[in-house]
Amino acid sequence: MTKIFFLRILILFGALSFAQDSIVWNSKKDKIKIPFELSHNLIIVDVIFNGVKLKLIVDSGSDESLLFSLPVNDSIFIKEAELIKIKGVGKNDLIDAYLAKKNILTIRQYTNNNFNILVVPNQEIDIVNITGIQINGILGASFFEHFLVEINYENKYIVLHRDVEKINRKIKKNKSAPISVENRKPYIEIPVIVESIPINLKLLVDTGLADGLWLFENETINCSANYFIDVLGFGLSGVVSGKRSKVKEIVLSDYSIKNALVSYPEKDFFKGVNISKGRNGSIGGQFLKRFNWFFNYKDSIVYFEKNKLFNSPFEYNMSGIEIQHKESKWVKNTISSVDRKSNEFDKTMDFNQKMVDFKYELQPVYEIYALRENSPGFKVGLKEGDLVLKINGRKATTVKIDFFNDLFTSEDGKQITIVVDRKGQILTFKFKLEKIL
């Protein structure tokens, strides 16, 4: 499975006081509909922040919103900023961040004129490398606090509902479960069967986590004997690794999901990060996307119903190769007459004094940035830093990054032929995908 992207923050220095947000409802209706992109189980929305268009991950698992990158050749004006220290999941030290207050955030007909956000400069949190989408930050707790929030994973839209009583009458037939909102984040208690015995677990409901289930190992919760070590994701404080395995069953009301993937992050990565008392882990996008949700923080309840994604398989990367979009480069290609509609070409004289047209195209460069030890890709000799030129007959420059994820999660035993550039040496490797769990 493609890596998790999460940015959990603990503010360690600086007295913070967040004023009540000033919300402007610019719709004549009692609801505001917001479409989103669903990439790697993450919800990505288009916003306007202080006049600049950005893409943010909707993250119920983050108490604060965060800005970590800007569009290319763009800048943002920040009115008030206070330097503080923060720590995220990972092993690295504290990092500098700026608490920016009194910003203006607009999402469709929703506007927050007193939007607070943490700005983290000079951090290599380039999520576009993994998702193929230029993501600029995360939209945290404040988005969920003022209205009933509907998330429809099946049709990829969010609805903010202002008339709670009206929508409650419509969804009363849906399944429901109580939640506790602690430090602005929602928690749910559900039974999980790891191997044989059901255990009631307190889990963070985390739309900013791509994996379906994370559990913290302790005296009661133990990973099964069938697992492999993997890089689980990236946080503000570095890479997070741990075990990947399966649990026998997750039970949510009358719904039962069997043989679900689970990750067990190493404990060291959470040192210095504030974890809610009694919390056993998180449920994330790979699980949440199987339902359509209604979050009601005010009444401490969630409503849900299964959707068409309910029976979709829990997939993981069977190659052991993790590929990222390293960069893009301009390539000059000769074009035929059918391509001459584009204005992006030069005319040059060849040796026979004939006019030749060249088209300039911005093409992606894909790199192997991680390899799971003893995986199929590792065993044949692929290495981190190899640049992918061709895979199963397709030129890497002609595919999007999702192509690699779809290929590596496709089927056990599938033949993979990959051509790479290793510091100028062109090498070809062949292997078969291998199902471990």
Tab-separated table of C-alpha atoms in Angstrom:
chain	number	residue	atom	x	y	z
A	1	MET	CA	0.000	0.000	0.000
A	2	THR	CA	1.197	3.484	-0.738
A	3	LYS	CA	2.618	5.309	2.230
A	4	ILE	CA	0.715	7.166	4.872
A	5	PHE	CA	0.923	10.899	5.108
A	6	PHE	CA	0.249	12.320	8.516
A	7	LEU	CA	1.425	15.350	10.426
A	8	ARG	CA	0.668	15.118	14.129
A	9	ILE	CA	1.746	18.126	16.103
A	10	LEU	CA	2.597	18.808	19.721
A	11	ILE	CA	3.158	22.455	20.602
A	12	LEU	CA	5.883	22.581	23.204
A	13	PHE	CA	6.713	26.241	23.647
A	14	GLY	CA	4.688	29.399	23.402
A	15	ALA	CA	1.408	30.304	25.015
A	16	LEU	CA	-1.303	29.804	22.418
A	17	SER	CA	-4.810	31.141	22.629
A	18	PHE	CA	-7.113	30.585	19.687
A	19	ALA	CA	-10.005	33.011	19.419
A	20	GLN	CA	-13.432	31.858	18.291
A	21	ASP	CA	-13.379	31.584	14.512
A	22	SER	CA	-15.365	34.166	12.591
A	23	ILE	CA	-17.368	32.077	10.112
A	24	VAL	CA	-19.210	33.598	7.164
A	25	TRP	CA	-21.897	31.441	5.532
A	26	ASN	CA	-22.213	32.688	1.932
A	27	SER	CA	-24.904	30.262	0.823
A	28	LYS	CA	-28.667	30.831	0.801
A	29	LYS	CA	-29.108	27.133	1.584
A	30	ASP	CA	-28.603	25.334	4.884
A	31	LYS	CA	-25.768	23.343	3.398
A	32	ILE	CA	-22.516	23.928	1.524
A	33	LYS	CA	-21.289	21.184	-0.802
A	34	ILE	CA	-17.517	20.833	-1.281
A	35	PRO	CA	-16.107	18.392	-3.861
A	36	PHE	CA	-12.802	16.688	-3.103
A	37	GLU	CA	-10.115	14.539	-4.676
A	38	LEU	CA	-9.517	11.143	-3.077
A	39	SER	CA	-5.864	10.214	-3.511
A	40	HIS	CA	-4.227	7.356	-1.601
A	41	ASN	CA	-7.274	7.360	0.726
A	42	LEU	CA	-6.704	11.040	1.600
A	43	ILE	CA	-9.337	13.776	1.172
A	44	ILE	CA	-7.897	16.783	-0.681
A	45	VAL	CA	-9.873	20.025	-1.045
A	46	ASP	CA	-9.228	23.239	-2.954
A	47	VAL	CA	-9.118	26.320	-0.740
A	48	ILE	CA	-8.203	29.988	-1.005
A	49	PHE	CA	-5.874	31.079	1.801
A	50	ASN	CA	-5.165	34.809	2.022
A	51	GLY	CA	-5.979	35.096	-1.680
A	52	VAL	CA	-3.811	32.177	-2.824
A	53	LYS	CA	-5.214	28.894	-4.170
A	54	LEU	CA	-3.995	25.861	-2.202
A	55	LYS	CA	-4.750	22.153	-1.804
A	56	LEU	CA	-5.166	20.885	1.759
A	57	ILE	CA	-5.731	17.428	3.256
A	58	VAL	CA	-8.866	17.300	5.412
A	59	ASP	CA	-7.493	15.843	8.640
A	60	SER	CA	-9.785	15.063	11.569
A	61	GLY	CA	-6.777	13.658	13.429
A	62	SER	CA	-4.943	16.985	13.689
A	63	ASP	CA	-5.888	19.540	16.318
A	64	GLU	CA	-4.303	22.325	14.267
A	65	SER	CA	-4.118	23.243	10.602
A	66	LEU	CA	-0.729	23.334	8.938
A	67	LEU	CA	0.912	24.982	5.936
A	68	PHE	CA	4.166	23.426	4.724
A	69	SER	CA	4.508	24.392	1.049
A	70	LEU	CA	3.407	27.000	-1.472
A	71	PRO	CA	2.553	26.756	-5.159
A	72	VAL	CA	5.573	27.179	-7.412
A	73	ASN	CA	6.541	30.840	-7.900
A	74	ASP	CA	3.896	32.011	-5.440
A	75	SER	CA	3.929	33.698	-2.057
A	76	ILE	CA	1.489	34.284	0.791
A	77	PHE	CA	1.166	37.290	3.054
A	78	ILE	CA	0.932	36.387	6.753
A	79	LYS	CA	-0.335	39.165	9.035
A	80	GLU	CA	0.615	37.922	12.500
A	81	ALA	CA	3.129	35.166	13.179
A	82	GLU	CA	4.595	33.972	16.465
A	83	LEU	CA	7.660	31.709	16.478
A	84	ILE	CA	7.103	28.476	18.436
A	85	LYS	CA	8.623	25.010	18.709
A	86	ILE	CA	6.736	21.883	17.639
A	87	LYS	CA	7.338	18.131	17.533
A	88	GLY	CA	5.722	15.669	15.191
A	89	VAL	CA	5.675	11.894	14.889
A	90	GLY	CA	9.213	10.670	14.172
A	91	LYS	CA	12.635	10.587	15.780
A	92	ASN	CA	13.978	13.994	14.824
A	93	ASP	CA	14.331	17.012	17.118
A	94	LEU	CA	12.029	19.963	17.682
A	95	ILE	CA	11.479	22.222	14.696
A	96	ASP	CA	10.559	25.874	14.250
A	97	ALA	CA	7.067	26.863	13.224
A	98	TYR	CA	5.104	30.083	13.080
A	99	LEU	CA	1.631	30.438	14.540
A	100	ALA	CA	-0.169	32.661	12.049
A	101	LYS	CA	-3.411	34.298	13.221
A	102	LYS	CA	-6.247	36.265	11.625
A	103	ASN	CA	-5.968	34.670	8.195
A	104	ILE	CA	-8.806	34.329	5.680
A	105	LEU	CA	-9.714	30.833	4.478
A	106	THR	CA	-12.404	30.283	1.852
A	107	ILE	CA	-13.792	26.932	0.678
A	108	ARG	CA	-16.674	27.379	-1.741
A	109	GLN	CA	-19.333	29.422	0.153
A	110	TYR	CA	-17.609	28.876	3.525
A	111	THR	CA	-15.250	31.598	4.801
A	112	ASN	CA	-13.303	31.763	8.049
A	113	ASN	CA	-12.047	35.321	8.629
A	114	ASN	CA	-10.073	34.424	11.733
A	115	PHE	CA	-8.325	31.261	10.648
A	116	ASN	CA	-5.283	30.155	12.640
A	117	ILE	CA	-2.601	27.971	11.086
A	118	LEU	CA	0.903	26.714	11.814
A	119	VAL	CA	3.401	27.592	9.094
A	120	VAL	CA	6.368	25.227	8.914
A	121	PRO	CA	9.102	26.658	6.662
A	122	ASN	CA	12.156	24.874	5.283
A	123	GLN	CA	10.742	21.375	5.768
A	124	GLU	CA	11.038	18.645	3.131
A	125	ILE	CA	7.426	17.516	3.354
A	126	ASP	CA	6.901	17.113	-0.383
A	127	ILE	CA	3.750	15.012	-0.451
A	128	VAL	CA	3.411	15.697	-4.179
A	129	ASN	CA	6.316	13.278	-4.662
A	130	ILE	CA	4.166	10.400	-3.415
A	131	THR	CA	0.616	11.394	-4.419
A	132	GLY	CA	1.389	13.208	-7.659
A	133	ILE	CA	-0.703	16.133	-6.368
A	134	GLN	CA	0.773	19.410	-5.114
A	135	ILE	CA	-0.471	19.359	-1.524
A	136	ASN	CA	0.270	22.461	0.519
A	137	GLY	CA	-0.879	21.532	4.020
A	138	ILE	CA	-3.612	20.100	6.203
A	139	LEU	CA	-6.995	21.372	7.328
A	140	GLY	CA	-7.464	20.348	10.944
A	141	ALA	CA	-9.985	20.459	13.766
A	142	SER	CA	-11.535	23.880	13.156
A	143	PHE	CA	-13.186	22.587	9.989
A	144	PHE	CA	-15.206	20.020	11.965
A	145	GLU	CA	-16.192	22.070	15.021
A	146	HIS	CA	-18.907	24.473	13.856
A	147	PHE	CA	-21.259	22.388	11.714
A	148	LEU	CA	-22.410	18.841	11.128
A	149	VAL	CA	-19.916	17.549	8.563
A	150	GLU	CA	-20.956	14.943	6.003
A	151	ILE	CA	-18.187	13.055	4.172
A	152	ASN	CA	-19.334	11.042	1.182
A	153	TYR	CA	-16.346	8.924	0.133
A	154	GLU	CA	-18.289	7.179	-2.610
A	155	ASN	CA	-19.181	10.333	-4.551
A	156	LYS	CA	-16.235	12.417	-3.295
A	157	TYR	CA	-17.883	15.382	-1.661
A	158	ILE	CA	-18.197	16.993	1.775
A	159	VAL	CA	-21.308	18.811	2.946
A	160	LEU	CA	-21.384	21.323	5.793
A	161	HIS	CA	-24.859	21.252	7.363
A	162	ARG	CA	-26.073	24.278	9.317
A	163	ASP	CA	-29.508	22.923	10.236
A	164	VAL	CA	-28.515	19.982	12.460
A	165	GLU	CA	-32.072	19.049	13.457
A	166	LYS	CA	-33.154	18.839	9.825
A	167	ILE	CA	-30.312	16.547	8.780
A	168	ASN	CA	-30.690	14.438	11.931
A	169	ARG	CA	-34.223	13.565	10.865
A	170	LYS	CA	-32.901	12.382	7.490
A	171	ILE	CA	-30.114	10.203	8.843
A	172	LYS	CA	-31.810	8.727	11.884
A	173	LYS	CA	-32.088	5.365	10.101
A	174	ASN	CA	-28.316	5.236	9.605
A	175	LYS	CA	-26.102	3.362	12.012
A	176	SER	CA	-24.545	5.501	14.715
A	177	ALA	CA	-21.860	5.384	17.397
A	178	PRO	CA	-20.880	7.702	20.236
A	179	ILE	CA	-17.600	9.588	19.980
A	180	SER	CA	-15.575	11.545	22.482
A	181	VAL	CA	-13.975	14.785	21.309
A	182	GLU	CA	-10.709	15.245	23.169
A	183	ASN	CA	-8.289	18.053	22.376
A	184	ARG	CA	-10.485	18.838	19.368
A	185	LYS	CA	-10.137	15.302	17.914
A	186	PRO	CA	-12.764	12.506	17.660
A	187	TYR	CA	-12.326	9.079	19.277
A	188	ILE	CA	-14.475	5.986	18.887
A	189	GLU	CA	-14.519	2.677	20.761
A	190	ILE	CA	-14.976	-0.423	18.636
A	191	PRO	CA	-14.149	-4.142	19.032
A	192	VAL	CA	-11.236	-5.547	17.032
A	193	ILE	CA	-10.239	-9.214	16.833
A	194	VAL	CA	-6.480	-9.320	16.316
A	195	GLU	CA	-6.196	-13.114	16.411
A	196	SER	CA	-8.943	-14.771	18.449
A	197	ILE	CA	-10.409	-12.601	21.221
A	198	PRO	CA	-12.368	-9.348	20.636
A	199	ILE	CA	-10.769	-6.327	22.308
A	200	ASN	CA	-12.608	-3.028	22.745
A	201	LEU	CA	-10.221	-0.358	21.496
A	202	LYS	CA	-10.224	3.420	21.719
A	203	LEU	CA	-9.252	4.680	18.270
A	204	LEU	CA	-8.678	8.135	16.829
A	205	VAL	CA	-10.952	8.735	13.823
A	206	ASP	CA	-8.305	10.067	11.469
A	207	THR	CA	-9.162	11.158	7.921
A	208	GLY	CA	-5.533	12.270	7.527
A	209	LEU	CA	-4.201	8.716	7.812
A	210	ALA	CA	-4.074	6.723	4.577
A	211	ASP	CA	-3.854	3.286	6.212
A	212	GLY	CA	-6.999	1.635	7.519
A	213	LEU	CA	-5.895	0.718	11.035
A	214	TRP	CA	-2.986	1.581	13.303
A	215	LEU	CA	-2.529	-0.136	16.643
A	216	PHE	CA	-0.060	0.502	19.460
A	217	GLU	CA	1.432	-2.726	20.790
A	218	ASN	CA	1.244	-3.349	24.541
A	219	GLU	CA	0.530	-6.173	27.003
A	220	THR	CA	-2.941	-6.679	25.490
A	221	ILE	CA	-2.381	-5.817	21.829
A	222	ASN	CA	0.235	-7.915	20.047
A	223	CYS	CA	1.008	-8.242	16.364
A	224	SER	CA	0.462	-11.699	14.883
A	225	ALA	CA	3.447	-13.814	13.871
A	226	ASN	CA	2.783	-13.097	10.188
A	227	TYR	CA	4.096	-9.582	9.469
A	228	PHE	CA	6.797	-7.644	7.643
A	229	ILE	CA	8.733	-4.497	8.509
A	230	ASP	CA	7.976	-1.499	6.338
A	231	VAL	CA	8.206	2.272	6.108
A	232	LEU	CA	4.755	3.371	7.295
A	233	GLY	CA	4.959	7.038	6.483
A	234	PHE	CA	6.520	10.432	6.964
A	235	GLY	CA	5.909	13.066	9.617
A	236	LEU	CA	7.265	16.431	10.619
A	237	SER	CA	9.960	14.718	12.657
A	238	GLY	CA	11.095	12.127	10.151
A	239	VAL	CA	10.331	8.716	8.678
A	240	VAL	CA	8.088	6.323	10.636
A	241	SER	CA	8.535	2.566	10.311
A	242	GLY	CA	6.894	-0.461	11.870
A	243	LYS	CA	5.119	-3.753	11.233
A	244	ARG	CA	2.422	-4.509	8.666
A	245	SER	CA	0.073	-7.403	9.317
A	246	LYS	CA	-3.627	-8.293	9.360
A	247	VAL	CA	-6.349	-8.497	11.988
A	248	LYS	CA	-9.115	-11.079	11.786
A	249	GLU	CA	-12.016	-8.658	12.144
A	250	ILE	CA	-13.056	-5.063	12.792
A	251	VAL	CA	-16.620	-4.551	14.010
A	252	LEU	CA	-18.478	-1.266	13.575
A	253	SER	CA	-22.089	-1.523	14.766
A	254	ASP	CA	-23.677	-4.239	12.583
A	255	TYR	CA	-20.870	-4.129	10.026
A	256	SER	CA	-17.984	-6.578	10.062
A	257	ILE	CA	-14.776	-6.211	8.053
A	258	LYS	CA	-12.564	-9.295	7.994
A	259	ASN	CA	-8.838	-9.710	7.281
A	260	ALA	CA	-8.143	-5.996	7.406
A	261	LEU	CA	-4.621	-4.648	7.077
A	262	VAL	CA	-3.081	-3.208	10.239
A	263	SER	CA	0.133	-1.311	10.971
A	264	TYR	CA	2.038	-1.262	14.265
A	265	PRO	CA	4.311	1.813	14.393
A	266	GLU	CA	7.464	1.604	16.495
A	267	LYS	CA	7.001	3.164	19.927
A	268	ASP	CA	10.091	5.378	19.677
A	269	PHE	CA	8.463	7.487	17.001
A	270	PHE	CA	5.846	8.774	19.459
A	271	LYS	CA	8.221	9.953	22.172
A	272	GLY	CA	7.383	13.527	23.149
A	273	VAL	CA	4.041	13.460	21.339
A	274	ASN	CA	0.907	13.878	23.425
A	275	ILE	CA	-1.321	10.799	23.073
A	276	SER	CA	-4.821	10.800	24.529
A	277	LYS	CA	-5.257	8.674	27.646
A	278	GLY	CA	-6.384	5.154	26.813
A	279	ARG	CA	-5.877	5.527	23.081
A	280	ASN	CA	-4.996	2.257	21.318
A	281	GLY	CA	-4.439	3.513	17.790
A	282	SER	CA	-6.279	5.061	14.826
A	283	ILE	CA	-8.704	4.208	12.055
A	284	GLY	CA	-7.848	5.898	8.772
A	285	GLY	CA	-8.834	6.354	5.172
A	286	GLN	CA	-8.496	2.772	3.949
A	287	PHE	CA	-11.177	1.815	6.504
A	288	LEU	CA	-13.209	5.047	6.587
A	289	LYS	CA	-13.718	5.186	2.793
A	290	ARG	CA	-15.970	2.099	2.979
A	291	PHE	CA	-18.648	4.235	4.646
A	292	ASN	CA	-20.296	7.614	4.182
A	293	TRP	CA	-20.091	9.617	7.415
A	294	PHE	CA	-21.847	12.358	9.360
A	295	PHE	CA	-19.709	13.919	12.109
A	296	ASN	CA	-21.603	15.756	14.850
A	297	TYR	CA	-19.025	17.001	17.360
A	298	LYS	CA	-21.552	19.052	19.312
A	299	ASP	CA	-23.659	15.999	20.196
A	300	SER	CA	-20.649	13.618	20.334
A	301	ILE	CA	-21.974	11.192	17.740
A	302	VAL	CA	-21.196	9.904	14.245
A	303	TYR	CA	-23.661	8.420	11.771
A	304	PHE	CA	-22.568	6.145	8.942
A	305	GLU	CA	-23.728	3.782	6.223
A	306	LYS	CA	-21.713	1.470	4.016
A	307	ASN	CA	-21.142	2.409	0.397
A	308	LYS	CA	-19.951	0.763	-2.819
A	309	LEU	CA	-16.376	0.715	-1.550
A	310	PHE	CA	-17.284	-1.505	1.404
A	311	ASN	CA	-15.982	-4.729	-0.137
A	312	SER	CA	-12.922	-3.251	-1.823
A	313	PRO	CA	-9.788	-5.267	-0.982
A	314	PHE	CA	-7.188	-4.180	1.557
A	315	GLU	CA	-4.206	-3.796	-0.733
A	316	TYR	CA	-0.525	-3.402	-0.073
A	317	ASN	CA	2.601	-3.082	-2.181
A	318	MET	CA	3.773	-6.587	-3.135
A	319	SER	CA	6.944	-5.405	-4.892
A	320	GLY	CA	8.666	-3.803	-1.905
A	321	ILE	CA	9.533	-0.832	-4.147
A	322	GLU	CA	8.426	2.673	-3.214
A	323	ILE	CA	8.531	5.195	-6.055
A	324	GLN	CA	8.321	8.948	-5.834
A	325	HIS	CA	8.082	11.807	-8.311
A	326	LYS	CA	11.591	13.200	-7.881
A	327	GLU	CA	11.313	16.143	-10.271
A	328	SER	CA	10.089	17.244	-13.679
A	329	LYS	CA	12.276	18.162	-16.623
A	330	TRP	CA	11.728	19.820	-19.989
A	331	VAL	CA	12.294	17.426	-22.879
A	332	LYS	CA	12.637	18.498	-26.508
A	333	ASN	CA	10.952	16.056	-28.910
A	334	THR	CA	10.480	16.001	-32.673
A	335	ILE	CA	6.769	16.207	-33.469
A	336	SER	CA	4.665	15.003	-36.365
A	337	SER	CA	2.060	16.942	-38.284
A	338	VAL	CA	-0.737	15.662	-36.034
A	339	ASP	CA	0.932	17.317	-33.045
A	340	ARG	CA	1.285	20.766	-34.638
A	341	LYS	CA	-1.768	22.246	-32.919
A	342	SER	CA	0.382	23.104	-29.912
A	343	ASN	CA	2.288	26.364	-29.897
A	344	GLU	CA	5.023	24.889	-27.713
A	345	PHE	CA	7.509	24.069	-30.493
A	346	ASP	CA	10.555	25.556	-32.227
A	347	LYS	CA	11.567	25.273	-35.868
A	348	THR	CA	15.179	24.277	-36.599
A	349	MET	CA	17.070	23.584	-39.829
A	350	ASP	CA	18.407	20.034	-40.200
A	351	PHE	CA	21.508	19.067	-42.224
A	352	ASN	CA	19.476	18.904	-45.448
A	353	GLN	CA	18.105	22.428	-44.854
A	354	LYS	CA	14.609	21.135	-44.067
A	355	MET	CA	12.449	22.616	-41.346
A	356	VAL	CA	12.043	20.353	-38.313
A	357	ASP	CA	9.536	21.035	-35.514
A	358	PHE	CA	10.358	20.377	-31.875
A	359	LYS	CA	7.890	20.325	-29.016
A	360	TYR	CA	8.942	20.997	-25.435
A	361	GLU	CA	7.199	18.812	-22.850
A	362	LEU	CA	7.475	18.799	-19.062
A	363	GLN	CA	7.994	15.135	-18.153
A	364	PRO	CA	8.176	13.451	-14.734
A	365	VAL	CA	11.284	11.794	-13.326
A	366	TYR	CA	10.461	8.850	-11.030
A	367	GLU	CA	12.873	7.537	-8.437
A	368	ILE	CA	12.987	4.509	-6.145
A	369	TYR	CA	13.174	6.179	-2.732
A	370	ALA	CA	12.729	3.116	-0.491
A	371	LEU	CA	13.061	-0.670	-0.728
A	372	ARG	CA	11.640	-3.174	1.723
A	373	GLU	CA	14.319	-5.608	2.819
A	374	ASN	CA	13.938	-9.144	1.383
A	375	SER	CA	11.141	-7.995	-0.921
A	376	PRO	CA	11.016	-9.096	-4.601
A	377	GLY	CA	12.479	-5.791	-5.780
A	378	PHE	CA	15.218	-5.922	-3.157
A	379	LYS	CA	16.227	-9.487	-4.015
A	380	VAL	CA	16.831	-8.824	-7.713
A	381	GLY	CA	19.189	-5.951	-6.982
A	382	LEU	CA	17.202	-2.733	-7.338
A	383	LYS	CA	18.553	0.106	-5.213
A	384	GLU	CA	17.355	3.332	-3.673
A	385	GLY	CA	18.110	6.218	-6.019
A	386	ASP	CA	17.505	4.211	-9.213
A	387	LEU	CA	15.609	6.303	-11.779
A	388	VAL	CA	12.740	4.457	-13.467
A	389	LEU	CA	12.852	4.611	-17.277
A	390	LYS	CA	10.376	1.908	-18.268
A	391	ILE	CA	8.124	-0.621	-16.523
A	392	ASN	CA	6.256	-3.488	-18.179
A	393	GLY	CA	6.771	-1.873	-21.559
A	394	ARG	CA	5.487	1.568	-20.544
A	395	LYS	CA	7.786	4.572	-20.589
A	396	ALA	CA	7.837	6.112	-17.134
A	397	THR	CA	7.456	9.580	-18.631
A	398	THR	CA	4.000	8.638	-19.983
A	399	VAL	CA	2.382	7.472	-16.720
A	400	LYS	CA	1.139	9.109	-13.539
A	401	ILE	CA	2.420	8.013	-10.162
A	402	ASP	CA	-0.829	6.151	-9.404
A	403	PHE	CA	0.125	3.732	-12.184
A	404	PHE	CA	2.940	2.294	-10.039
A	405	ASN	CA	0.668	1.866	-7.016
A	406	ASP	CA	-1.999	0.114	-9.109
A	407	LEU	CA	0.603	-2.165	-10.683
A	408	PHE	CA	2.351	-3.144	-7.442
A	409	THR	CA	-0.943	-3.971	-5.704
A	410	SER	CA	-2.483	-5.791	-8.679
A	411	GLU	CA	-2.064	-9.572	-8.272
A	412	ASP	CA	0.160	-12.147	-6.638
A	413	GLY	CA	2.694	-13.600	-9.078
A	414	LYS	CA	2.408	-10.843	-11.682
A	415	GLN	CA	5.602	-10.433	-13.726
A	416	ILE	CA	7.319	-7.045	-13.446
A	417	THR	CA	10.037	-5.886	-15.842
A	418	ILE	CA	11.637	-2.587	-14.871
A	419	VAL	CA	14.371	-0.596	-16.609
A	420	VAL	CA	16.308	1.904	-14.489
A	421	ASP	CA	19.085	4.445	-14.821
A	422	ARG	CA	21.696	3.953	-12.099
A	423	LYS	CA	24.121	6.850	-12.347
A	424	GLY	CA	24.181	6.645	-16.127
A	425	GLN	CA	24.122	2.835	-16.356
A	426	ILE	CA	20.946	1.390	-17.914
A	427	LEU	CA	19.868	-1.809	-16.117
A	428	THR	CA	16.913	-4.188	-16.520
A	429	PHE	CA	15.430	-6.241	-13.675
A	430	LYS	CA	12.672	-8.855	-13.621
A	431	PHE	CA	10.704	-10.197	-10.646
A	432	LYS	CA	7.238	-11.345	-9.617
A	433	LEU	CA	4.914	-9.710	-7.112
A	434	GLU	CA	4.736	-11.709	-3.905
A	435	LYS	CA	1.805	-11.785	-1.499
A	436	ILE	CA	3.052	-12.075	2.076
A	437	LEU	CA	-0.080	-11.516	4.170
